[in-house]
CSV table of C-alpha atoms in Angstrom, one decimal:
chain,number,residue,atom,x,y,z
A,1,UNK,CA,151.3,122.6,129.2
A,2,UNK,CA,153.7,124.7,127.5
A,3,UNK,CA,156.8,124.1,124.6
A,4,UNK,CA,160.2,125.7,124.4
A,5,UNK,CA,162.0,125.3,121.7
A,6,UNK,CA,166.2,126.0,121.8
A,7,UNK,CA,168.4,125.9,119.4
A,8,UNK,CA,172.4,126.1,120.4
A,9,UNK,CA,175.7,126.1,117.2
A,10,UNK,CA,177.4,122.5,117.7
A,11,UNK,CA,180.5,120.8,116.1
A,12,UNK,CA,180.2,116.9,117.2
A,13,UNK,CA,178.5,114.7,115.2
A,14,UNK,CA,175.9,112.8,116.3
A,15,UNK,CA,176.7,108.9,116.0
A,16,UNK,CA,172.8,107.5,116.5
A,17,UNK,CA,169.6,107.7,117.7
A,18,UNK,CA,169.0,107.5,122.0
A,19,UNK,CA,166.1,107.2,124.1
A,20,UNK,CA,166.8,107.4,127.7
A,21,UNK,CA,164.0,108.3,130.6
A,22,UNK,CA,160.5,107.9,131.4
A,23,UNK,CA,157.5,110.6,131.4
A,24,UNK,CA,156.5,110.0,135.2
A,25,UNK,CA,156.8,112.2,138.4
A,26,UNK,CA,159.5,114.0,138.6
A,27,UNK,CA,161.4,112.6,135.6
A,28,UNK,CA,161.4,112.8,132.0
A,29,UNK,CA,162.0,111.4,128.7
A,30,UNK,CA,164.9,112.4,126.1
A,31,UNK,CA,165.2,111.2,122.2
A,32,UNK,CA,168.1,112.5,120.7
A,33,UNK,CA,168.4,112.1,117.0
A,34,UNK,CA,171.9,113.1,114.5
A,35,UNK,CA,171.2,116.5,112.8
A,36,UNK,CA,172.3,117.5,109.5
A,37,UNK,CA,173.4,120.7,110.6
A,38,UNK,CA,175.8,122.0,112.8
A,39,UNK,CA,173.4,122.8,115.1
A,40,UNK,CA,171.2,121.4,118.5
A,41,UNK,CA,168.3,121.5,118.4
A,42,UNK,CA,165.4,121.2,121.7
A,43,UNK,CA,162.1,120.6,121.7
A,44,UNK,CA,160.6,120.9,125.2
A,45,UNK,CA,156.9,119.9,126.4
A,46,UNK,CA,156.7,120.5,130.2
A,47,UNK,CA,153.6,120.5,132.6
A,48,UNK,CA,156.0,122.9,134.7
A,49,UNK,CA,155.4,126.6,132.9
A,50,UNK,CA,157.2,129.4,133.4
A,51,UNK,CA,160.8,127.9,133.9
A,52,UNK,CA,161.7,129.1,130.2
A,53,UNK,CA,165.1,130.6,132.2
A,54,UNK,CA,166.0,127.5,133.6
A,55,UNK,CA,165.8,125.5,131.0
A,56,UNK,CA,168.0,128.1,129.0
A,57,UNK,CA,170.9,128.1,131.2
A,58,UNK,CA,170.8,124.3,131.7
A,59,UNK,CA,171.0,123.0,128.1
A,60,UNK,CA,173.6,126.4,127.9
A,61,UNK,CA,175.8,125.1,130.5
A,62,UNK,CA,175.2,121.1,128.8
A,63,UNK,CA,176.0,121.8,125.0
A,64,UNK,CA,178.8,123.9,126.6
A,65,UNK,CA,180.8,120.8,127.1
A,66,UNK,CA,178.9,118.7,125.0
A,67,UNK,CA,178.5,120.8,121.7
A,68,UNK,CA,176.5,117.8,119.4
A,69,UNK,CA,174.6,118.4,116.5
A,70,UNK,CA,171.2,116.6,116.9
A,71,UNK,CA,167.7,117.7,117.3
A,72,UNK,CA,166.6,116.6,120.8
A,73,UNK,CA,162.5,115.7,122.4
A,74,UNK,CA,162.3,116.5,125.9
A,75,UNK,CA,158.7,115.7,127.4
A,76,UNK,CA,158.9,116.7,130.7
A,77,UNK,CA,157.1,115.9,134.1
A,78,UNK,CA,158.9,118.1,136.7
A,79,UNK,CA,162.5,117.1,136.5
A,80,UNK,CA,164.5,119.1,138.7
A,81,UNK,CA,168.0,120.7,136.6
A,82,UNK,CA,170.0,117.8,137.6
A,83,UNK,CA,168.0,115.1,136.2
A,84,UNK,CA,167.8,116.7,132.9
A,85,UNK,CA,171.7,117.1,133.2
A,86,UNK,CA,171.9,113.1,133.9
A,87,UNK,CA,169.7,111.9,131.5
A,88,UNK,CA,171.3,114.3,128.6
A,89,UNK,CA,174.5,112.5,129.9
A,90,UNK,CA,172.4,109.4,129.3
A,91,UNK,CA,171.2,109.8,126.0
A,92,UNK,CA,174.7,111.3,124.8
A,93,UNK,CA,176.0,107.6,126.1
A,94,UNK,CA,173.6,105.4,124.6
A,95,UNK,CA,174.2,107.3,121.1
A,96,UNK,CA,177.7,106.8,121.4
A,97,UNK,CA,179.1,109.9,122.2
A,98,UNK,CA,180.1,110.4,125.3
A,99,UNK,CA,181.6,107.8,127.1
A,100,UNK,CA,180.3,106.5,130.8
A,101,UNK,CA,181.2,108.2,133.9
């Protein structure tokens, strides 16, 4: 088991809480809280180790176009890059930033 912990500059605020995704094979599990700060925030636990990299250039690339301020719970179970980006996607929805595609 290991924890990353990221932390990107934002400028969107945060509208409200989200919990998308489920910790099970090959998936995962995002809550996504407002910050005060204008900051982001990620907390990763992962069964995967060693992907450190990865996970760096995807949230890069995902508060890139998305830069919200909230501190962000990822518990992991193998997601592959994309399904982190869709359920990001997902919890930037349900907290009523982002709009549905």
């Amino acid at each position: 088991m290991e924890t990353l912990q990221f932390e990107y500059d934002a400028k969107e605020e945060c509208h409200k809480r989200a919990h998308v995704g489920v910790v099970a094979s090959g998936d995962l599990e995002v809550l996504l809280e407002p910050s005060s700060d204008q900051k982001a925030s990620v907390t990763i636990r992962t069964g995967s180790e060693g992907f450190g990299d990865t996970w760096d250039k995807v949230l890069e690339r995902f508060f890139a176009s998305h830069p919200v301020a909230a501190n962000i719970e990822i518990n992991d179970f193998g997601a592959t890059p994309g399904v982190v980006s869709i359920r990001l996607a997902q919890a930037l929805e349900v907290s009523g930033n982002h709009e549905p595609a």
